[in-house]
Amino acid sequence: LWRAKKEMFNKLAKALDSPNFDISTQRRKDIVKYWEKTHLKYLYVVLTIAYPTYFVWQLYPVFDEEKFNLMVDLKVPFRYDEPLSYAVTYIVVGTVFHYVSFMVMVCDVLMQAYLVPVICQFDVLADCFENLFDECAAEFQASFPEVDKDDLVNNNLFVEKYQKRLGDLVARHQAILEQAVDLKGILSAPMLGQLACSGLIICLVGYQATATMAENLGRFFQSLLYLSYTMFSLYLLCRWCEEIATQSQKIGESAYFSGWESGISQAPGVRAAMMLVIARSNTPLVFFAGGMYPLSLTTYSTLVKASYSALNLLLTTND
């Protein structure tokens, strides 16, 4: 998937370095820093859960009481109950387990690395729209201090400056929407698989943790760590997708409070551009798993509840 869409992902990765990404004010720089810190904070949390989970699963078979045990219950077409054959099998299986585990972690980290910048761009753009008139007025009056702020809407030079600035913001809005829609289309099918697998894992691993809690503490902590990682990574995915929907809708509110009541809306093209932005933002940009299930915290809580109900059914049946 990453290779097939390499050009698009490269475009997403460079979005924050675009010359059209306006962080000329301190407030917008603070917004970027906030999302940068938020991204790093959750990245560290993911890795803090992921690495102990990986090492426990990798090393536990060496220290448990069972002989010739592997990190996963794997059926191979030969016996490995001799020291040499066990060592070779353990190394081969461990190597495969290593690459698969890190592939999962890298995919989760990359997912966040592409979703959070989209959120940041929407947040910065909302601030640009909200302060559009005031910033244009401040810049214009710095060059023409003799023009009163109340008379700016009657000044042709200011109107041209405002129209150009508004056109740039509308183009930027369209570019961010295109990035988000492309990302939404690419992630739809994989996210349906991840949603289904996560629900199954929460149920089965939760059952394993409950079943081994009193008998085998090592297996219990293995299951608990894996369950924690699965639930937290799914939570982050749903949270970032919901945040994109929220921030995309916020653009319309910011455009409405951009100072159009000063009379600038009478300028040619201004009202139409504002109405277009507000109308587009009224429909939030919702990410779907397989085009069916919205990726949101509501979906996450519903999935967890369904998995918990299935877990209770398994425990009741077992009793």
CSV table of C-alpha atoms in Angstrom, one decimal, residues 42-285:
chain,number,residue,atom,x,y,z
A,42,TYR,CA,1.3,9.9,21.9
A,43,LEU,CA,4.1,8.5,19.8
A,44,TYR,CA,6.1,8.0,23.1
A,45,VAL,CA,3.1,6.4,24.7
A,46,VAL,CA,2.6,4.0,21.8
A,47,LEU,CA,6.3,3.0,21.9
A,48,THR,CA,6.3,2.7,25.7
A,49,ILE,CA,3.5,0.1,25.4
A,50,ALA,CA,4.9,-1.5,22.2
A,51,TYR,CA,8.4,-2.3,23.2
A,52,PRO,CA,7.7,-4.0,26.6
A,53,THR,CA,5.0,-6.0,24.8
A,54,TYR,CA,7.5,-7.0,22.1
A,55,PHE,CA,10.3,-8.0,24.5
A,56,VAL,CA,8.0,-9.9,26.8
A,57,TRP,CA,6.6,-12.0,23.9
A,58,GLN,CA,10.0,-12.5,22.5
A,59,LEU,CA,11.9,-13.5,25.6
A,60,TYR,CA,9.2,-15.2,27.8
A,61,PRO,CA,9.6,-18.7,26.1
A,62,VAL,CA,13.2,-18.7,27.2
A,63,PHE,CA,12.4,-18.2,30.9
A,64,ASP,CA,9.0,-20.1,31.3
A,65,GLU,CA,8.8,-23.5,32.8
A,66,GLU,CA,7.9,-25.3,29.5
A,67,LYS,CA,10.6,-26.9,27.5
A,68,PHE,CA,11.1,-26.1,23.8
A,69,ASN,CA,8.5,-23.4,23.8
A,70,LEU,CA,8.2,-20.7,21.1
A,71,MET,CA,6.9,-17.2,21.3
A,72,VAL,CA,3.8,-18.2,19.3
A,73,ASP,CA,1.9,-21.4,19.0
A,74,LEU,CA,3.2,-22.5,15.6
A,75,LYS,CA,2.9,-25.9,14.0
A,76,VAL,CA,6.0,-26.8,11.9
A,77,PRO,CA,6.4,-30.0,9.9
A,78,PHE,CA,9.3,-31.3,12.0
A,79,ARG,CA,10.2,-31.9,15.6
A,80,TYR,CA,12.3,-29.4,17.5
A,81,ASP,CA,12.6,-31.1,20.9
A,82,GLU,CA,16.4,-31.3,20.7
A,83,PRO,CA,18.6,-28.4,21.7
A,84,LEU,CA,20.1,-27.8,18.3
A,85,SER,CA,16.8,-28.0,16.3
A,86,TYR,CA,15.1,-25.9,19.0
A,87,ALA,CA,17.7,-23.2,18.8
A,88,VAL,CA,17.5,-23.0,15.0
A,89,THR,CA,13.6,-23.0,15.1
A,90,TYR,CA,13.6,-20.4,17.8
A,91,ILE,CA,15.9,-18.1,15.9
A,92,VAL,CA,13.9,-18.5,12.6
A,93,VAL,CA,10.5,-18.0,14.3
A,94,GLY,CA,11.9,-15.2,16.4
A,95,THR,CA,13.3,-13.4,13.3
A,96,VAL,CA,9.9,-13.6,11.5
A,97,PHE,CA,8.1,-12.5,14.7
A,98,HIS,CA,10.5,-9.6,15.0
A,99,TYR,CA,9.8,-8.3,11.5
A,100,VAL,CA,6.0,-8.8,11.7
A,101,SER,CA,5.9,-7.1,15.1
A,102,PHE,CA,7.9,-4.1,13.9
A,103,MET,CA,5.9,-3.9,10.7
A,104,VAL,CA,2.7,-3.5,12.9
A,105,MET,CA,4.3,-0.9,15.0
A,106,VAL,CA,5.7,1.1,12.0
A,107,CYS,CA,2.2,1.0,10.4
A,108,ASP,CA,0.6,2.4,13.5
A,109,VAL,CA,3.2,5.1,13.9
A,110,LEU,CA,3.0,6.0,10.2
A,111,MET,CA,-0.8,6.2,10.4
A,112,GLN,CA,-0.5,8.8,13.2
A,113,ALA,CA,2.3,10.6,11.3
A,114,TYR,CA,-0.1,11.2,8.3
A,115,LEU,CA,-3.3,11.9,10.2
A,116,VAL,CA,-2.0,14.5,12.7
A,117,PRO,CA,-0.5,16.9,10.1
A,118,VAL,CA,-3.9,16.9,8.4
A,119,ILE,CA,-5.5,18.0,11.7
A,120,CYS,CA,-2.8,20.6,12.2
A,121,GLN,CA,-3.4,22.1,8.7
A,122,PHE,CA,-7.1,22.4,9.3
A,123,ASP,CA,-6.5,24.1,12.7
A,124,VAL,CA,-4.0,26.6,11.2
A,125,LEU,CA,-6.4,27.3,8.3
A,126,ALA,CA,-9.2,27.9,10.7
A,127,ASP,CA,-7.1,30.6,12.4
A,128,CYS,CA,-6.3,32.1,9.1
A,129,PHE,CA,-10.0,32.4,8.1
A,130,GLU,CA,-11.0,33.8,11.6
A,131,ASN,CA,-8.4,36.5,11.5
A,132,LEU,CA,-8.5,37.2,7.7
A,133,PHE,CA,-9.9,40.7,7.8
A,134,ASP,CA,-7.9,41.9,10.9
A,135,GLU,CA,-4.6,40.6,9.5
A,136,CYS,CA,-5.2,42.2,6.0
A,137,ALA,CA,-6.2,45.4,7.7
A,138,ALA,CA,-3.1,45.5,10.0
A,139,GLU,CA,-0.8,44.7,7.0
A,140,PHE,CA,-2.5,47.4,4.8
A,141,GLN,CA,-2.4,50.1,7.5
A,142,ALA,CA,1.3,49.4,8.2
A,143,SER,CA,1.9,50.6,4.6
A,144,PHE,CA,-0.9,53.2,4.5
A,145,PRO,CA,-1.4,54.5,8.0
A,146,GLU,CA,-3.5,57.4,6.9
A,147,VAL,CA,-6.4,55.1,5.8
A,148,ASP,CA,-8.9,54.6,8.7
A,149,LYS,CA,-9.9,51.0,9.4
A,150,ASP,CA,-13.6,51.9,8.8
A,151,ASP,CA,-12.8,53.1,5.3
A,152,LEU,CA,-10.8,50.1,4.2
A,153,VAL,CA,-13.7,48.4,2.5
A,154,ASN,CA,-13.9,51.4,0.2
A,155,ASN,CA,-10.2,51.3,-0.7
A,156,ASN,CA,-9.6,49.4,-4.0
A,157,LEU,CA,-6.0,48.4,-3.0
A,158,PHE,CA,-7.2,46.9,0.2
A,159,VAL,CA,-10.1,45.1,-1.5
A,160,GLU,CA,-7.6,43.6,-4.0
A,161,LYS,CA,-5.3,42.5,-1.2
A,162,TYR,CA,-8.2,40.9,0.7
A,163,GLN,CA,-9.5,39.1,-2.4
A,164,LYS,CA,-6.1,37.7,-3.1
A,165,ARG,CA,-5.7,36.5,0.5
A,166,LEU,CA,-9.1,35.0,0.5
A,167,GLY,CA,-8.4,33.2,-2.8
A,168,ASP,CA,-5.2,31.8,-1.4
A,169,LEU,CA,-7.1,30.5,1.7
A,170,VAL,CA,-9.8,28.9,-0.5
A,171,ALA,CA,-7.2,27.2,-2.6
A,172,ARG,CA,-5.4,26.0,0.5
A,173,HIS,CA,-8.7,24.7,1.9
A,174,GLN,CA,-9.3,22.7,-1.3
A,175,ALA,CA,-5.7,21.3,-1.2
A,176,ILE,CA,-6.1,20.1,2.4
A,177,LEU,CA,-9.5,18.5,1.5
A,178,GLU,CA,-8.0,16.7,-1.5
A,179,GLN,CA,-5.2,15.3,0.8
A,180,ALA,CA,-7.7,14.2,3.4
A,181,VAL,CA,-10.0,12.6,0.8
A,182,ASP,CA,-7.1,10.7,-0.8
A,183,LEU,CA,-6.0,9.5,2.6
A,184,LYS,CA,-9.6,8.5,3.4
A,185,GLY,CA,-10.0,6.5,0.2
A,186,ILE,CA,-6.7,4.7,0.7
A,187,LEU,CA,-7.3,3.8,4.4
A,188,SER,CA,-10.9,2.7,4.0
A,189,ALA,CA,-10.4,-1.0,3.2
A,190,PRO,CA,-7.4,-1.6,5.5
A,191,MET,CA,-9.2,0.1,8.4
A,192,LEU,CA,-12.2,-2.3,8.0
A,193,GLY,CA,-9.7,-5.2,8.4
A,194,GLN,CA,-8.1,-3.5,11.4
A,195,LEU,CA,-11.4,-2.8,13.0
A,196,ALA,CA,-12.5,-6.4,12.6
A,197,CYS,CA,-9.2,-7.8,13.8
A,198,SER,CA,-9.0,-5.5,16.7
A,199,GLY,CA,-12.5,-6.5,17.9
A,200,LEU,CA,-11.5,-10.2,17.6
A,201,ILE,CA,-8.2,-9.7,19.4
A,202,ILE,CA,-9.8,-7.7,22.2
A,203,CYS,CA,-12.2,-10.6,22.8
A,204,LEU,CA,-9.8,-13.5,22.4
A,205,VAL,CA,-6.8,-12.0,24.1
A,206,GLY,CA,-9.0,-10.7,26.9
A,207,TYR,CA,-10.3,-14.3,27.4
A,208,GLN,CA,-6.7,-15.6,27.4
A,209,ALA,CA,-5.7,-13.0,30.0
A,210,THR,CA,-8.7,-13.9,32.2
A,211,ALA,CA,-8.1,-17.7,31.9
A,212,THR,CA,-4.4,-17.5,32.7
A,213,MET,CA,-4.6,-14.9,35.5
A,214,ALA,CA,-4.6,-17.4,38.3
A,215,GLU,CA,-2.5,-20.2,36.7
A,216,ASN,CA,0.3,-18.5,34.7
A,217,LEU,CA,1.2,-14.9,35.6
A,218,GLY,CA,3.7,-14.8,32.7
A,219,ARG,CA,1.0,-15.6,30.1
A,220,PHE,CA,-1.3,-13.2,31.9
A,221,PHE,CA,1.1,-10.2,31.5
A,222,GLN,CA,1.8,-11.2,27.9
A,223,SER,CA,-1.9,-11.1,27.1
A,224,LEU,CA,-2.5,-7.9,29.1
A,225,LEU,CA,0.3,-6.0,27.4
A,226,TYR,CA,-0.8,-7.1,23.9
A,227,LEU,CA,-4.4,-6.2,24.8
A,228,SER,CA,-3.3,-2.8,26.0
A,229,TYR,CA,-1.4,-2.1,22.8
A,230,THR,CA,-4.2,-3.2,20.6
A,231,MET,CA,-6.8,-1.1,22.4
A,232,PHE,CA,-4.6,2.0,22.6
A,233,SER,CA,-3.6,1.9,18.9
A,234,LEU,CA,-7.2,1.6,17.8
A,235,TYR,CA,-8.2,4.4,20.2
A,236,LEU,CA,-5.6,6.7,18.6
A,237,LEU,CA,-6.7,5.9,15.1
A,238,CYS,CA,-10.4,6.6,16.0
A,239,ARG,CA,-9.5,9.8,17.9
A,240,TRP,CA,-7.4,11.3,15.1
A,241,CYS,CA,-10.1,10.5,12.5
A,242,GLU,CA,-12.7,12.1,14.7
A,243,GLU,CA,-10.5,15.1,15.2
A,244,ILE,CA,-10.2,15.6,11.4
A,245,ALA,CA,-14.0,15.6,11.1
A,246,THR,CA,-14.2,18.2,13.9
A,247,GLN,CA,-11.5,20.4,12.5
A,248,SER,CA,-12.9,20.3,9.0
A,249,GLN,CA,-16.2,21.5,10.3
A,250,LYS,CA,-14.5,24.2,12.3
A,251,ILE,CA,-13.4,25.9,9.1
A,252,GLY,CA,-17.0,27.0,8.3
A,253,GLU,CA,-17.3,28.6,11.8
A,254,SER,CA,-14.0,30.4,11.4
A,255,ALA,CA,-15.1,31.7,8.0
A,256,TYR,CA,-18.3,33.0,9.4
A,257,PHE,CA,-16.5,34.9,12.1
A,258,SER,CA,-13.9,36.3,9.7
A,259,GLY,CA,-15.1,39.9,9.8
A,260,TRP,CA,-17.4,39.9,6.7
A,261,GLU,CA,-19.9,42.1,8.6
A,262,SER,CA,-17.5,45.0,8.1
A,263,GLY,CA,-18.8,45.3,4.5
A,264,ILE,CA,-16.1,43.5,2.7
A,265,SER,CA,-18.6,40.9,1.6
A,266,GLN,CA,-19.9,43.4,-0.9
A,267,ALA,CA,-16.6,43.1,-2.8
A,268,PRO,CA,-16.9,41.0,-6.0
A,269,GLY,CA,-16.5,37.3,-5.3
A,270,VAL,CA,-16.1,37.5,-1.5
A,271,ARG,CA,-19.6,36.5,-0.6
A,272,ALA,CA,-19.6,33.6,-3.0
A,273,ALA,CA,-16.2,32.3,-1.8
A,274,MET,CA,-17.3,32.6,1.9
A,275,MET,CA,-20.6,30.8,1.2
A,276,LEU,CA,-18.7,28.0,-0.7
A,277,VAL,CA,-16.3,27.5,2.2
A,278,ILE,CA,-19.1,27.5,4.8
A,279,ALA,CA,-21.3,25.1,2.8
A,280,ARG,CA,-18.4,22.7,2.2
A,281,SER,CA,-17.5,22.7,5.9
A,282,ASN,CA,-21.1,22.0,7.0
A,283,THR,CA,-20.5,18.4,6.0
A,284,PRO,CA,-17.7,17.1,8.2
A,285,LEU,CA,-14.9,15.0,6.6
